[in-house]
PDB file of C-alpha atoms in Angstrom:
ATOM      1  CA  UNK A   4       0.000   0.000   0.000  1.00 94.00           C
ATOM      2  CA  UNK A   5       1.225   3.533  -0.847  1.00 97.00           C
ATOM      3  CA  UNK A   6       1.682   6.063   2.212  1.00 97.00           C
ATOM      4  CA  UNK A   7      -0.709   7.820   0.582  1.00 97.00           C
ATOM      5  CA  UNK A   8      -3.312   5.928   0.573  1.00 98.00           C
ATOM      6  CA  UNK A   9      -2.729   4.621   4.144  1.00 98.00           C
ATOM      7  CA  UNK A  10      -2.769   8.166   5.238  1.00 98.00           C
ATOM      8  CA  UNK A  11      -5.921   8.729   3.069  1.00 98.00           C
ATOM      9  CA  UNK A  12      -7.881   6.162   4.771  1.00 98.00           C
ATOM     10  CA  UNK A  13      -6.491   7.104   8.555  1.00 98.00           C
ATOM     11  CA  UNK A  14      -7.382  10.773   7.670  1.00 98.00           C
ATOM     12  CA  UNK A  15     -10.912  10.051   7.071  1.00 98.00           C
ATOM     13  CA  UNK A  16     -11.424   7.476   9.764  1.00 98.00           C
ATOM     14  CA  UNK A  17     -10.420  10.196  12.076  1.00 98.00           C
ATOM     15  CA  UNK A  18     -12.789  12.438  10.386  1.00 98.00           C
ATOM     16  CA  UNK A  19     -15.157   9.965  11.506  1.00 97.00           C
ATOM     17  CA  UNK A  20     -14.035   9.929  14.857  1.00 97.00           C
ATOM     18  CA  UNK A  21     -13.478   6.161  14.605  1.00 96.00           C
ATOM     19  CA  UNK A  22     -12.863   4.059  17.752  1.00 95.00           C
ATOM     20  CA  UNK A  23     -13.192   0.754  16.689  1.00 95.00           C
ATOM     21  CA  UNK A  24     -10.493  -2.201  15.667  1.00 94.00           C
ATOM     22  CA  UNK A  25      -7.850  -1.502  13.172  1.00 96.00           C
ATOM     23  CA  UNK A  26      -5.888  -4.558  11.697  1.00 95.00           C
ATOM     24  CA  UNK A  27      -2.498  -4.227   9.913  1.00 94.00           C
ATOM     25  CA  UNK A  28      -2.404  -7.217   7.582  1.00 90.00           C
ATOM     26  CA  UNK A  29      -4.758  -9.399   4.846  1.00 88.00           C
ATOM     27  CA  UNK A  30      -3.486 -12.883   3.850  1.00 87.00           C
ATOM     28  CA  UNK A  31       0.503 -10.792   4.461  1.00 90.00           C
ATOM     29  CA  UNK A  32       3.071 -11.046   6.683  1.00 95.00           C
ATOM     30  CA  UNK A  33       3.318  -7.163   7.899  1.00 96.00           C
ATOM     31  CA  UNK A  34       6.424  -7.222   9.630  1.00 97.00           C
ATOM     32  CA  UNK A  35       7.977  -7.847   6.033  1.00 96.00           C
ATOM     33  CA  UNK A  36       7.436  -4.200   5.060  1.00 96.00           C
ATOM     34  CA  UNK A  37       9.929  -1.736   6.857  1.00 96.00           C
ATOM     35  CA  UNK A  38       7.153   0.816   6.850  1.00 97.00           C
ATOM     36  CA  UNK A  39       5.347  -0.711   9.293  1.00 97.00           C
ATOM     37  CA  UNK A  40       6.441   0.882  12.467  1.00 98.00           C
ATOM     38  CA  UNK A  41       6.247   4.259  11.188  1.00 98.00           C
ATOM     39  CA  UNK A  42       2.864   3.595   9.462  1.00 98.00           C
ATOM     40  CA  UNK A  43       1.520   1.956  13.077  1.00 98.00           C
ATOM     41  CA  UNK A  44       2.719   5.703  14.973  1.00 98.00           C
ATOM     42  CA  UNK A  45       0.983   7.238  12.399  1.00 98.00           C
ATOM     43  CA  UNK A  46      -2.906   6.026  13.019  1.00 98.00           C
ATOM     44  CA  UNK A  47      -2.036   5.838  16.646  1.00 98.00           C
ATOM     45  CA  UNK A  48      -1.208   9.622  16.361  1.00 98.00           C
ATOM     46  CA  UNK A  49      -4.250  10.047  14.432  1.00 98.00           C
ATOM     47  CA  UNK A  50      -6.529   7.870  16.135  1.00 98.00           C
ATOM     48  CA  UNK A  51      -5.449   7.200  19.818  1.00 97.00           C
ATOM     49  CA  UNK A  52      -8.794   5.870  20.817  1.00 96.00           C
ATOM     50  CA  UNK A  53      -8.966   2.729  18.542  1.00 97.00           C
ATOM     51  CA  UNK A  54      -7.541  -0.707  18.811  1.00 96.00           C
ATOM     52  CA  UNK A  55      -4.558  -1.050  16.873  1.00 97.00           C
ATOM     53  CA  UNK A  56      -4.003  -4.773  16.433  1.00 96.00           C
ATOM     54  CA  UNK A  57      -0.981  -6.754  14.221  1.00 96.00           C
ATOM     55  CA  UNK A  58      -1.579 -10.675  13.146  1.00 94.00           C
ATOM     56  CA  UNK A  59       1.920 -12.273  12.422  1.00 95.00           C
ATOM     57  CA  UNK A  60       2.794 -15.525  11.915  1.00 93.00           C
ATOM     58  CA  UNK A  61       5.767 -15.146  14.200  1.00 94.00           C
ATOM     59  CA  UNK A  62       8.670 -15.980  11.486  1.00 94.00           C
ATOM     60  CA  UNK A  63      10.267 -12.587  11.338  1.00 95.00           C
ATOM     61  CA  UNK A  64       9.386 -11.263  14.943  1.00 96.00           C
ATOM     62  CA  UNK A  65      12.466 -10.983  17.504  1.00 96.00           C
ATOM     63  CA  UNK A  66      11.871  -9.404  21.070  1.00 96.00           C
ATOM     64  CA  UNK A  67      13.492  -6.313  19.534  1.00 97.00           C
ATOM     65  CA  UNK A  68      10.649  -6.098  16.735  1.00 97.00           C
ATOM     66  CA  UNK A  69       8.029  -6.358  19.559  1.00 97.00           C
ATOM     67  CA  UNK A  70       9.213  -4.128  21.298  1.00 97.00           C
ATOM     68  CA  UNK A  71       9.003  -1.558  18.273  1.00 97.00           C
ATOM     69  CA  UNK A  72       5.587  -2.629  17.941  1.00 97.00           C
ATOM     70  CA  UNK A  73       4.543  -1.803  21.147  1.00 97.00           C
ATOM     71  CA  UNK A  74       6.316   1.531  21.299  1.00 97.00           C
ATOM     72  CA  UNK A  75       4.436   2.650  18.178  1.00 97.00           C
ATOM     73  CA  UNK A  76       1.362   2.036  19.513  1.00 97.00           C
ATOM     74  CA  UNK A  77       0.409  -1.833  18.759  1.00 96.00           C
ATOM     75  CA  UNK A  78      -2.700  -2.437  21.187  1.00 95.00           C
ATOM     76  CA  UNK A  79      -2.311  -6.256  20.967  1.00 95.00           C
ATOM     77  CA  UNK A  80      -0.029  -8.572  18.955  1.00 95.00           C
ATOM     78  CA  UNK A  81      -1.758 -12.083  17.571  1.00 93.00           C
ATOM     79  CA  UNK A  82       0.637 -14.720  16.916  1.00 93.00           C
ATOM     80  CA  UNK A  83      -0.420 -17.591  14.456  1.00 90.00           C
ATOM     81  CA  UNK A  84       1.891 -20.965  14.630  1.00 89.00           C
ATOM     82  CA  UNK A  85       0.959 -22.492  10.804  1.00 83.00           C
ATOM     83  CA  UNK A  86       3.974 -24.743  11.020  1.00 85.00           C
ATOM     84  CA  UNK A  87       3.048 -28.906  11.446  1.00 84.00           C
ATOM     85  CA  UNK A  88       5.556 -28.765  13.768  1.00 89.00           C
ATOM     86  CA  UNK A  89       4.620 -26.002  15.767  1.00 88.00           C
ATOM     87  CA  UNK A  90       7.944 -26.512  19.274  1.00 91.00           C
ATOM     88  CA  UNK A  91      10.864 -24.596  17.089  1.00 93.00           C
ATOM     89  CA  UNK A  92       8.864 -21.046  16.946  1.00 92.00           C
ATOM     90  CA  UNK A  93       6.895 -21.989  19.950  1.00 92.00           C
ATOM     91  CA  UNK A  94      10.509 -21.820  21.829  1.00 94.00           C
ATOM     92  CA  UNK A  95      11.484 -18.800  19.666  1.00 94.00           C
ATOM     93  CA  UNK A  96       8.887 -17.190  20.635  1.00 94.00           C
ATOM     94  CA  UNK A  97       8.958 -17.766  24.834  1.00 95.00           C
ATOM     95  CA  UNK A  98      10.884 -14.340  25.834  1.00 95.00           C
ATOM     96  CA  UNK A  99       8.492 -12.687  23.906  1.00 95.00           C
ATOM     97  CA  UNK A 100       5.241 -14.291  25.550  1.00 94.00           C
ATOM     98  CA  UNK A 101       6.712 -14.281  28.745  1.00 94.00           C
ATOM     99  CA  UNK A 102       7.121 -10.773  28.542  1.00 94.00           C
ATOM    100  CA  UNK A 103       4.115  -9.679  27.788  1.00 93.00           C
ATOM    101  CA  UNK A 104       1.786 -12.108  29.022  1.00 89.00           C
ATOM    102  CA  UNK A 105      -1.575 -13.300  27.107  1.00 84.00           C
ATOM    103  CA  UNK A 106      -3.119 -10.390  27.571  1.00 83.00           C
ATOM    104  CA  UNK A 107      -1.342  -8.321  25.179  1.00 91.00           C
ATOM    105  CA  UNK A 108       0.323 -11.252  23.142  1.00 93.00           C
ATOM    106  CA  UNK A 109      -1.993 -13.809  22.071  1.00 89.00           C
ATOM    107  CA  UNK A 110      -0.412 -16.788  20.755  1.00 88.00           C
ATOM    108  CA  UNK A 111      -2.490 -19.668  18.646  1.00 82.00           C
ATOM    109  CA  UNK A 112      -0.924 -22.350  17.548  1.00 80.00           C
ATOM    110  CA  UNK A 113      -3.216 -22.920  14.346  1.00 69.00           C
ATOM    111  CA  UNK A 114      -2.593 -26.826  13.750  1.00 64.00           C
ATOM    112  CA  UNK A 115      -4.217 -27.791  16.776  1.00 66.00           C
ATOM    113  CA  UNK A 116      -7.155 -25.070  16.918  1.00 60.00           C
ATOM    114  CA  UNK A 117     -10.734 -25.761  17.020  1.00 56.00           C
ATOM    115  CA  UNK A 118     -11.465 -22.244  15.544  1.00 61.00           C
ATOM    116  CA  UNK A 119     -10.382 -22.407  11.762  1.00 63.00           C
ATOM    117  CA  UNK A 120     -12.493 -21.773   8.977  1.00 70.00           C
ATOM    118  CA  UNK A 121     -12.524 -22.694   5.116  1.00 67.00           C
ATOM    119  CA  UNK A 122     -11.460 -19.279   3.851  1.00 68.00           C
ATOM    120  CA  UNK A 123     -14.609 -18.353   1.869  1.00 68.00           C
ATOM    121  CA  UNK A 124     -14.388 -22.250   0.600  1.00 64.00           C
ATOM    122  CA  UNK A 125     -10.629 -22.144  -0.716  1.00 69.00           C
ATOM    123  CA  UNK A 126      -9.807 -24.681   2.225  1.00 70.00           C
ATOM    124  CA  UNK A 127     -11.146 -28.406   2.105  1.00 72.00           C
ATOM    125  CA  UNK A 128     -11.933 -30.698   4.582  1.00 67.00           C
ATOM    126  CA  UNK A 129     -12.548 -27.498   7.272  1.00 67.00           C
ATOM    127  CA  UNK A 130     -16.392 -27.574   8.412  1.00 68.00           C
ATOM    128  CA  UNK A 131     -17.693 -24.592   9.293  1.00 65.00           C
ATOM    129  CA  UNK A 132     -18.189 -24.096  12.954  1.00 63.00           C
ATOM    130  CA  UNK A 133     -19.994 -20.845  13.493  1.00 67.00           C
ATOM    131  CA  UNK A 134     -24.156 -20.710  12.902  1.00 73.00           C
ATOM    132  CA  UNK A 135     -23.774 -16.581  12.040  1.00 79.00           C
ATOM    133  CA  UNK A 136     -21.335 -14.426   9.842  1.00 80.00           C
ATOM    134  CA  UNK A 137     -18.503 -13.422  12.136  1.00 66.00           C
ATOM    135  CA  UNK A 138     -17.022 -10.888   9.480  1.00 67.00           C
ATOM    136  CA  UNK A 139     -19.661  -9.235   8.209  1.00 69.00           C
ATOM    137  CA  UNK A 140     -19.232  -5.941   9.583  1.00 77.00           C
ATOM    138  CA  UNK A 141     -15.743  -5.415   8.451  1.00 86.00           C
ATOM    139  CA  UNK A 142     -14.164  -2.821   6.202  1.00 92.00           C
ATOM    140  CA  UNK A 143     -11.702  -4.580   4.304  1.00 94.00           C
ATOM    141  CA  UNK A 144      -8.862  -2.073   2.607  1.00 96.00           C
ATOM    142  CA  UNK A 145      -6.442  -4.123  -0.018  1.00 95.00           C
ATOM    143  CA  UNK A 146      -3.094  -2.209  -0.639  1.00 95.00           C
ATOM    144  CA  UNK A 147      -4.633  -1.367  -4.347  1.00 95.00           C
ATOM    145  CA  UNK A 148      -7.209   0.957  -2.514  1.00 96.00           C
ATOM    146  CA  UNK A 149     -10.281  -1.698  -3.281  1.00 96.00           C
ATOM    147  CA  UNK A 150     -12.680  -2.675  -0.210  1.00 95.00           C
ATOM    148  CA  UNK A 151     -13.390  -6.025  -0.336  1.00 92.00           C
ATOM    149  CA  UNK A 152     -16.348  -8.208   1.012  1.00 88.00           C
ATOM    150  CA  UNK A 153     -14.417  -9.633   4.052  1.00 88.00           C
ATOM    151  CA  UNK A 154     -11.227 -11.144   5.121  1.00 86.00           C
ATOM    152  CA  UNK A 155     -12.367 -14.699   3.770  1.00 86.00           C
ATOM    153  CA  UNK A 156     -12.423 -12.640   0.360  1.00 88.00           C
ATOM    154  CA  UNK A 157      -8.644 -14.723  -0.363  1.00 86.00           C
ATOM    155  CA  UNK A 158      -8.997 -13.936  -3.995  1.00 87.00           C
ATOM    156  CA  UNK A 159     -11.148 -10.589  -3.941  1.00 89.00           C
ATOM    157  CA  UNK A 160     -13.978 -11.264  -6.056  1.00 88.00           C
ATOM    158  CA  UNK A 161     -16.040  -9.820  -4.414  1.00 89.00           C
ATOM    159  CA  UNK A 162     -15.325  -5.547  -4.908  1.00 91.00           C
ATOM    160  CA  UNK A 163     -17.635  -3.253  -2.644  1.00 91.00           C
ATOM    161  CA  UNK A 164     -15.577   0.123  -3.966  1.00 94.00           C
ATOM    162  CA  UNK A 165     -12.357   1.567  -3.992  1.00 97.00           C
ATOM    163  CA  UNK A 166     -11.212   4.194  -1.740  1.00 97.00           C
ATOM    164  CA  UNK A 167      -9.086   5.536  -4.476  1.00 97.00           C
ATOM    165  CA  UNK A 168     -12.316   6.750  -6.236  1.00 96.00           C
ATOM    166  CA  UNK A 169     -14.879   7.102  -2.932  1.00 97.00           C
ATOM    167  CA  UNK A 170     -14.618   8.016   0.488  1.00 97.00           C
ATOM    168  CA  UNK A 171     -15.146   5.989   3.465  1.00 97.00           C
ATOM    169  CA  UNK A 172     -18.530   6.733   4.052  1.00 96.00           C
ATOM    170  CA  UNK A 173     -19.518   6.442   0.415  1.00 97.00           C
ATOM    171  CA  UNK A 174     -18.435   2.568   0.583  1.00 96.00           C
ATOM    172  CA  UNK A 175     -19.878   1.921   3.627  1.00 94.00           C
ATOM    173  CA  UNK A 176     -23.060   3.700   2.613  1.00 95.00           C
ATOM    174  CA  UNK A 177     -23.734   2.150  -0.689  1.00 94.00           C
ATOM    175  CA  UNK A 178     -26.648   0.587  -1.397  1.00 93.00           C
ATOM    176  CA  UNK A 179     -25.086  -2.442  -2.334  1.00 89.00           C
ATOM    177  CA  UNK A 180     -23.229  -2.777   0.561  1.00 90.00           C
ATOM    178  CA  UNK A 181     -26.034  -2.246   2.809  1.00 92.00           C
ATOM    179  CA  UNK A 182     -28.185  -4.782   1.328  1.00 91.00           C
ATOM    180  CA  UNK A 183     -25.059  -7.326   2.224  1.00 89.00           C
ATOM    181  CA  UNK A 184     -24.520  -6.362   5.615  1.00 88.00           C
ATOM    182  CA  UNK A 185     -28.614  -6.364   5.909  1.00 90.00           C
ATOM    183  CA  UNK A 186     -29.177  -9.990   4.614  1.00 90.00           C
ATOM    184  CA  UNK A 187     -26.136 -11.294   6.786  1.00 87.00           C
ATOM    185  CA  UNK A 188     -27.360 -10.147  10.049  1.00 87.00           C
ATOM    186  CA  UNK A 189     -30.406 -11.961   8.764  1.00 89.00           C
ATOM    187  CA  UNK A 190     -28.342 -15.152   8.331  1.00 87.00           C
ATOM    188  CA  UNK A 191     -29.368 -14.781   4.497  1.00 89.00           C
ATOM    189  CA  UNK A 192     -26.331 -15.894   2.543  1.00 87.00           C
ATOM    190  CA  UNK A 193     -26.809 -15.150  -1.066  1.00 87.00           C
ATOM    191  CA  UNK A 194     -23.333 -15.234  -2.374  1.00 88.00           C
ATOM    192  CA  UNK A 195     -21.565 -17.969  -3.605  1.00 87.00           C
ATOM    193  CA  UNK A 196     -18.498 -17.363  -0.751  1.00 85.00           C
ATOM    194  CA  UNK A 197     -20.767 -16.881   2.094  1.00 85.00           C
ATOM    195  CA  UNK A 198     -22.995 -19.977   0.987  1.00 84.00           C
ATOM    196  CA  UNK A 199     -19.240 -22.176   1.035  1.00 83.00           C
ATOM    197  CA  UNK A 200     -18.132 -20.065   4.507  1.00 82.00           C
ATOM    198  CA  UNK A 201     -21.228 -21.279   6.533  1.00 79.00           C
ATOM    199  CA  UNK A 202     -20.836 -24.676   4.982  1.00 76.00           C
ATOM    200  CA  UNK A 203     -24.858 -24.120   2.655  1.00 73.00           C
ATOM    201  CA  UNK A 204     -23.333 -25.525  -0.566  1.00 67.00           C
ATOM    202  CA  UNK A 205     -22.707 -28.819   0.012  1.00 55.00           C
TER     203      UNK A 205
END
């Protein structure tokens, strides 16, 4: 993503006095980009009252890099073990989550959760454990500028706007987007993804 459009996006959210969760990565592994730190101090200057919250999958992070994190603002740090054999980055990763304790560092070590999901249907042999959309209030920004459906959105097919051309509030607003949010609080599942998310198209 370009500065500019980060700063774009945390300019208007603060126009909207926005308090709510902000998440610094979609199917990425954020502490790859240098810019992350100073893009991190930047919302947390501009919006000090929301939740400023970094998934990793724990390859690249070092108690130094944490520690960055934190000082830039980082409200919590999610840590997601993918590996089979989860013990070498589990042990890696000790200083770190006995620093900080659970409360600010959450740790998951993904091969032996109960909580995955199917990704929007991309992953096979994952059944569906929720009865309701959990992500169907998000606002999902790609680094091209388009808003996407949700996070389970893998491949983004489904396109709700791009901040590049609208604002915010114009996305968010649209009648098309309404109608989605609408039907999913209704557990109405009319698209193809969400039909394969909640486990309807089999």
């Amino acid at each position: 993503m370009t500065e500019a459009l980060f700063h774009k996006a945390i300019q208007q959210l603060k126009n909207l006095k926005f308090r709510g969760f902000i998440g610094y990565n979609h199917y990425n592994e954020p502490l790859l980009d240098a810019r992350i730190y100073s893009f991190i101090r930047h919302a947390v200057s501009e919006l000090p009252s929301a939740y400023h919250i970094l998934f990793t999958n724990g390859d690249y992070l070092t108690e130094e890099k944490a520690e960055e994190l934190f000082a830039a603002g980082i409200y919590r740090l999610i840590i997601t073990n993918h590996n089979k054999n989860p013990a070498p980055l589990r042990e890696k990763l000790q200083p770190i989550l006995d620093k900080y304790g659970d409360d600010i560092v959450y740790y998951e070590n993904l091969s032996e959760s109960s909580s995955l999901n199917n990704r929007g249907g991309e992953i096979e042999h994952i059944t569906p454990q929720h009865q309701t959309c959990p992500e169907g209030t998000q606002f999902v920004l790609t680094y091209t500028g388009e808003v996407i459906l949700c996070c389970e959105d893998y491949h983004r097919k489904y396109s709700i706007g791009n901040l590049n051309h609208q604002s915010i509030l114009e996305i968010w607003n649209s009648k098309k987007n309404k109608k989605i949010r609408k039907n999913l609080r209704k557990n109405i599942f009319t698209l193809p993804i969400c039909k394969k998310c909640m486990g309807l198209d089999n």
